[in-house]
Amino acid sequence: MNAALPFRDLSPDAPRVRVTLDGAPLDLPDGANLAAALLAAGVGSFRATPVSGAPRGPFCMMGACFDCLIEVDGVTRQACMMQVGAGLTLSRPMGKVAE
Ligand code: FES
């Protein structure tokens, strides 16, 4: 996690639920926007592009750019279009696709 990101949790006392991110436990605010919750938790990169391997993270926060793609329970989803829920299994596709 990157504690240097300029995002902060606006509801630090909100009830938390446990999810996993790349196999590590992470407690996020229940019902919060998933992309915003991950950014506030210090997660800046949600995936790497399959061509160059460049890191990507949320940009528009309204479902237009697709830079927030992340795997949720094995399905690639837009994190900015989802809510945090207990037990989500999140993984970040990282790295270039072999040629
Ligand atoms: S941040 Fe742009 S689609 Fe999610």
Short mmCIF file of C-alpha atoms and ligand atoms in Angstrom, two decimals:
data_model
loop_
_atom_site.label_atom_id
_atom_site.label_comp_id
_atom_site.label_asym_id
_atom_site.label_seq_id
_atom_site.Cartn_x
_atom_site.Cartn_y
_atom_site.Cartn_z
CA MET A 1 0.00 0.00 0.00
CA ASN A 2 1.13 3.53 -0.73
CA ALA A 3 0.56 5.79 2.26
CA ALA A 4 1.76 8.77 0.20
CA LEU A 5 -1.38 8.87 -1.95
CA PRO A 6 -3.39 12.10 -1.53
CA PHE A 7 -6.62 10.29 -0.61
CA ARG A 8 -8.10 9.86 2.82
CA ASP A 9 -11.00 8.04 4.37
CA LEU A 10 -13.80 10.54 5.10
CA SER A 11 -15.64 8.08 7.36
CA PRO A 12 -12.95 6.44 9.50
CA ASP A 13 -15.57 5.24 12.01
CA ALA A 14 -17.77 3.52 9.39
CA PRO A 15 -18.28 -0.24 9.90
CA ARG A 16 -15.61 -2.27 8.12
CA VAL A 17 -15.80 -5.55 6.29
CA ARG A 18 -12.93 -7.81 5.39
CA VAL A 19 -11.94 -8.37 1.76
CA THR A 20 -8.76 -9.82 0.34
CA LEU A 21 -6.49 -8.04 -2.10
CA ASP A 22 -3.98 -10.27 -3.85
CA GLY A 23 -4.43 -12.73 -0.98
CA ALA A 24 -3.83 -10.20 1.82
CA PRO A 25 -6.65 -9.20 4.18
CA LEU A 26 -7.90 -5.65 3.95
CA ASP A 27 -10.69 -3.98 5.94
CA LEU A 28 -12.77 -1.48 3.96
CA PRO A 29 -15.90 0.56 4.78
CA ASP A 30 -19.01 -1.54 4.20
CA GLY A 31 -21.02 -0.25 1.22
CA ALA A 32 -18.43 2.34 0.15
CA ASN A 33 -17.48 2.82 -3.46
CA LEU A 34 -14.85 0.15 -4.07
CA ALA A 35 -12.44 2.34 -6.05
CA ALA A 36 -12.61 5.17 -3.52
CA ALA A 37 -12.18 2.77 -0.61
CA LEU A 38 -9.10 1.18 -2.19
CA LEU A 39 -7.57 4.59 -2.93
CA ALA A 40 -8.21 5.72 0.66
CA ALA A 41 -6.57 2.49 1.84
CA GLY A 42 -3.43 3.42 -0.10
CA VAL A 43 -3.90 1.20 -3.14
CA GLY A 44 -2.84 3.34 -6.11
CA SER A 45 -2.38 0.76 -8.83
CA PHE A 46 -5.30 -1.54 -9.63
CA ARG A 47 -3.70 -3.38 -12.54
CA ALA A 48 -0.95 -3.23 -15.14
CA THR A 49 -1.63 -2.93 -18.82
CA PRO A 50 -1.22 -6.16 -20.78
CA VAL A 51 0.96 -4.52 -23.47
CA SER A 52 3.48 -2.31 -21.65
CA GLY A 53 2.91 -3.35 -18.04
CA ALA A 54 2.25 0.29 -17.07
CA PRO A 55 0.33 0.71 -13.79
CA ARG A 56 -3.27 1.91 -13.96
CA GLY A 57 -5.68 3.21 -11.35
CA PRO A 58 -8.99 5.06 -11.20
CA PHE A 59 -9.22 8.24 -13.24
CA CYS A 60 -12.79 9.28 -14.04
CA MET A 61 -14.65 7.57 -11.15
CA MET A 62 -17.80 7.44 -13.30
CA GLY A 63 -17.45 4.34 -15.44
CA ALA A 64 -16.02 5.95 -18.57
CA CYS A 65 -12.25 5.33 -18.64
CA PHE A 66 -11.95 1.67 -17.52
CA ASP A 67 -8.63 2.44 -15.80
CA CYS A 68 -10.02 1.07 -12.52
CA LEU A 69 -10.43 -2.49 -13.80
CA ILE A 70 -9.75 -5.05 -11.09
CA GLU A 71 -10.68 -8.70 -10.69
CA VAL A 72 -13.53 -9.22 -8.24
CA ASP A 73 -14.26 -12.84 -7.38
CA GLY A 74 -12.53 -13.87 -10.63
CA VAL A 75 -14.42 -11.46 -12.89
CA THR A 76 -12.88 -8.25 -14.27
CA ARG A 77 -15.01 -5.32 -13.10
CA GLN A 78 -14.89 -1.53 -12.90
CA ALA A 79 -14.11 -0.78 -9.26
CA CYS A 80 -15.70 2.67 -9.47
CA MET A 81 -19.04 1.05 -10.32
CA MET A 82 -19.07 -1.33 -7.34
CA GLN A 83 -19.69 -1.19 -3.63
CA VAL A 84 -17.54 -2.81 -0.96
CA GLY A 85 -19.05 -5.99 0.42
CA ALA A 86 -17.86 -8.58 2.91
CA GLY A 87 -15.73 -11.37 1.51
CA LEU A 88 -14.84 -9.87 -1.86
CA THR A 89 -11.76 -11.49 -3.36
CA LEU A 90 -9.84 -8.83 -5.25
CA SER A 91 -6.83 -9.38 -7.42
CA ARG A 92 -4.81 -7.04 -9.58
CA PRO A 93 -3.82 -8.31 -13.02
CA MET A 94 -0.19 -7.33 -13.22
CA GLY A 95 2.36 -7.56 -15.96
CA LYS A 96 2.66 -7.94 -19.64
CA VAL A 97 1.07 -10.76 -21.56
CA ALA A 98 3.72 -13.09 -22.97
CA GLU A 99 4.21 -12.64 -26.71
S1 FES B 1 -12.33 5.14 -12.83
FE1 FES B 1 -12.88 5.38 -14.90
S2 FES B 1 -14.15 3.66 -15.30
FE2 FES B 1 -13.69 3.51 -13.21
#
